[in-house]
Amino acid sequence: MSEHTTPATTRPSTRKRYKRIAYGLLGAGIAALFVAVALDRFALGVALYWAGGLGMGLVQRFSPVTLYDERDTTIDRKASQTTLNVFAYVFILGLPGGLVLQESGVVDLPGAFFGSTWTLFAIYVAYGVSVLYYKYRT
Amino acid sequence: MRNDIRQRRAETGESQADLAAAVGVTRQTINAIERERYDPSLELAFDLAAHFDCRIEDLFDPDE
């Protein structure tokens, strides 16, 4: 069991400031990507986007204060589970429903439908692999 | 889970931010525990009990 050693002088305002810096760097990277793409400088935009993401990661990694605690982790876990559940319904009901509509001649499904379906499938495969990994570790 | 953290904190004169910093979590987490909207991990429960120099069962009431 690890010791919590955050100094007593640490205040939430400091935590908020570091979180703002972290998300600000990512936001600036995303904004830079859009601007660079608009200016037809795609490679520069991607580089700035990556730099923003890297900066966010560095701030989170080396921040002197606790940016995320166990409650944040719990919230993340619950939100992820809810998201997976919602998209499970989309996947389970949407895929066969779409195929039936296409076979019935009601709609002509675009390629994006099948692309998004395969993407969802890949996400659930990755989820399954993660579950197995943690099952064997726990 | 029902708990006595708010009362204990009042006795020691600490703010939520003080307690949060002492046990290494955010003020929002202490607030959520006091409002019984979040049950802390075993590790955090031990840290809180150690901070108030009492046993976990003195701080938390699992029957509620």
XYZ file of C-alpha atoms in Angstrom:
202
model
C 0.000 0.000 0.000
C 1.502 3.306 -1.027
C 1.723 6.361 1.158
C -0.050 9.539 0.158
C 2.623 12.169 0.524
C 1.081 15.216 -1.109
C 2.304 18.230 0.863
C -0.246 20.015 3.023
C 0.381 23.250 1.131
C -1.116 21.766 -2.030
C -4.465 23.318 -2.857
C -7.092 22.422 -5.446
C -6.509 25.727 -7.197
C -3.019 24.504 -8.070
C -4.499 21.272 -9.381
C -6.993 23.193 -11.482
C -4.227 25.372 -12.861
C -2.185 22.350 -13.969
C -5.262 20.695 -15.460
C -6.017 23.855 -17.400
C -2.445 23.938 -18.697
C -2.651 20.265 -19.721
C -5.989 20.590 -21.517
C -4.956 23.973 -22.901
C -1.923 22.420 -24.575
C -4.066 19.709 -26.147
C -6.677 22.269 -27.216
C -3.982 24.475 -28.741
C -2.624 21.469 -30.630
C -6.065 20.651 -32.029
C -6.667 24.284 -32.970
C -3.250 24.425 -34.640
C -4.122 21.305 -36.638
C -7.315 22.870 -37.981
C -5.579 26.150 -38.806
C -2.672 24.382 -40.502
C -5.011 22.189 -42.560
C -6.931 25.303 -43.610
C -3.604 26.828 -44.698
C -2.671 23.621 -46.540
C 0.211 22.904 -44.121
C -0.961 19.474 -43.050
C 2.410 18.090 -41.866
C 3.014 21.159 -39.697
C -0.492 20.841 -38.274
C 0.024 17.214 -37.336
C 3.392 18.057 -35.745
C 1.784 20.813 -33.656
C -1.093 18.502 -32.735
C 1.336 15.837 -31.558
C 3.326 18.479 -29.670
C 0.142 19.562 -27.900
C -0.687 15.981 -26.956
C 2.867 15.359 -25.799
C 2.794 18.559 -23.745
C -0.424 17.451 -22.081
C 1.130 14.102 -21.240
C 4.257 15.729 -19.839
C 2.250 18.098 -17.633
C 0.194 15.176 -16.321
C 3.291 13.072 -15.756
C 5.458 15.689 -14.044
C 2.848 17.819 -12.307
C 3.824 18.356 -8.638
C 0.192 17.926 -7.582
C -2.278 15.061 -7.888
C -4.266 15.830 -11.047
C -6.428 12.717 -10.973
C -7.368 10.687 -7.951
C -9.296 7.474 -7.356
C -12.687 9.170 -7.739
C -11.667 10.439 -11.190
C -10.652 6.885 -12.062
C -14.002 5.568 -10.852
C -15.853 8.200 -12.881
C -13.767 7.310 -15.950
C -14.533 3.620 -15.493
C -18.269 4.175 -15.115
C -18.384 6.557 -18.081
C -16.447 4.074 -20.232
C -18.801 1.257 -19.244
C -21.861 3.372 -20.045
C -20.385 4.341 -23.413
C -19.605 0.714 -24.248
C -23.131 -0.313 -23.250
C -24.733 2.387 -25.413
C -22.654 1.437 -28.440
C -23.324 -2.247 -27.811
C -26.982 -1.497 -28.493
C -26.000 0.505 -31.576
C -23.892 -2.422 -32.754
C -26.337 -5.213 -31.887
C -29.462 -3.462 -33.163
C -28.009 -1.134 -35.783
C -25.972 -3.607 -37.836
C -28.648 -6.242 -38.508
C -31.280 -3.516 -38.792
C -29.252 -1.704 -41.427
C -28.577 -4.906 -43.346
C -32.276 -5.806 -43.328
C -33.200 -2.355 -44.608
C -30.613 -2.647 -47.358
C -31.714 -6.141 -48.373
C -35.312 -4.927 -48.406
C -34.329 -2.163 -50.774
C -35.486 0.517 -48.348
C -32.054 2.161 -48.101
C -28.747 1.936 -49.873
C -26.203 1.869 -47.076
C -23.111 4.026 -47.648
C -19.612 2.661 -47.205
C -19.312 4.724 -44.025
C -21.895 2.456 -42.391
C -19.725 -0.608 -42.892
C -16.570 1.325 -41.976
C -18.070 2.475 -38.679
C -19.393 -1.037 -38.018
C -15.931 -2.555 -38.462
C -14.494 0.183 -36.237
C -17.010 -0.642 -33.515
C -16.219 -4.317 -33.923
C -12.501 -3.586 -33.520
C -13.194 -1.568 -30.361
C -15.107 -4.475 -28.819
C -12.364 -6.905 -29.779
C -9.833 -4.631 -28.067
C -12.135 -4.426 -25.056
C -12.376 -8.212 -24.906
C -8.596 -8.567 -25.079
C -8.235 -6.021 -22.265
C -10.754 -7.873 -20.112
C -8.892 -11.149 -20.617
C -5.564 -9.473 -19.843
C -6.785 -8.015 -16.570
C -8.615 -11.217 -15.660
C -5.374 -13.147 -15.815
C -3.522 -10.426 -13.901
C -6.109 -10.028 -11.153
C -21.703 4.888 2.926
C -22.518 6.805 6.092
C -19.454 8.341 7.700
C -18.308 10.781 10.340
C -15.686 12.580 8.307
C -17.456 15.938 8.362
C -17.768 15.812 12.173
C -14.174 14.650 12.612
C -12.987 17.399 10.323
C -14.978 19.950 12.291
C -13.341 18.728 15.490
C -9.858 19.174 14.068
C -10.749 22.465 12.401
C -9.604 21.305 8.995
C -11.098 22.379 5.701
C -11.965 19.865 2.997
C -8.930 21.103 1.080
C -6.663 20.532 4.095
C -7.899 16.984 4.529
C -7.707 16.301 0.795
C -4.097 17.442 0.678
C -3.241 15.388 3.741
C -4.519 12.134 2.246
C -3.553 12.866 -1.362
C -6.904 13.267 -3.086
C -8.869 16.208 -4.418
C -11.214 18.380 -2.373
C -14.057 17.202 -4.590
C -13.412 13.625 -3.505
C -13.597 14.541 0.198
C -16.800 16.452 -0.510
C -18.293 13.457 -2.354
C -17.399 11.116 0.522
C -18.939 13.456 3.099
C -22.112 13.686 1.038
C -22.134 9.862 0.828
C -22.033 9.983 -2.948
C -18.701 8.201 -3.240
C -17.336 5.237 -1.293
C -13.555 5.515 -0.904
C -11.163 2.717 -1.746
C -9.817 0.581 1.065
C -6.493 2.386 0.755
C -8.071 5.817 1.110
C -10.272 4.602 3.967
C -7.141 3.447 5.796
C -5.459 6.791 5.120
C -8.471 8.683 6.453
C -8.620 6.499 9.543
C -4.890 6.993 10.108
C -5.274 10.732 9.666
C -7.985 10.915 12.318
C -6.160 8.361 14.470
C -9.085 5.965 14.648
C -10.226 2.670 13.166
C -11.985 2.448 9.810
C -15.154 1.160 11.459
C -15.154 4.234 13.709
C -15.222 6.400 10.603
C -17.501 4.437 8.278
C -20.748 2.614 8.936
C -21.287 -0.124 6.331
C -24.775 -0.950 7.605
C -26.207 2.331 6.419
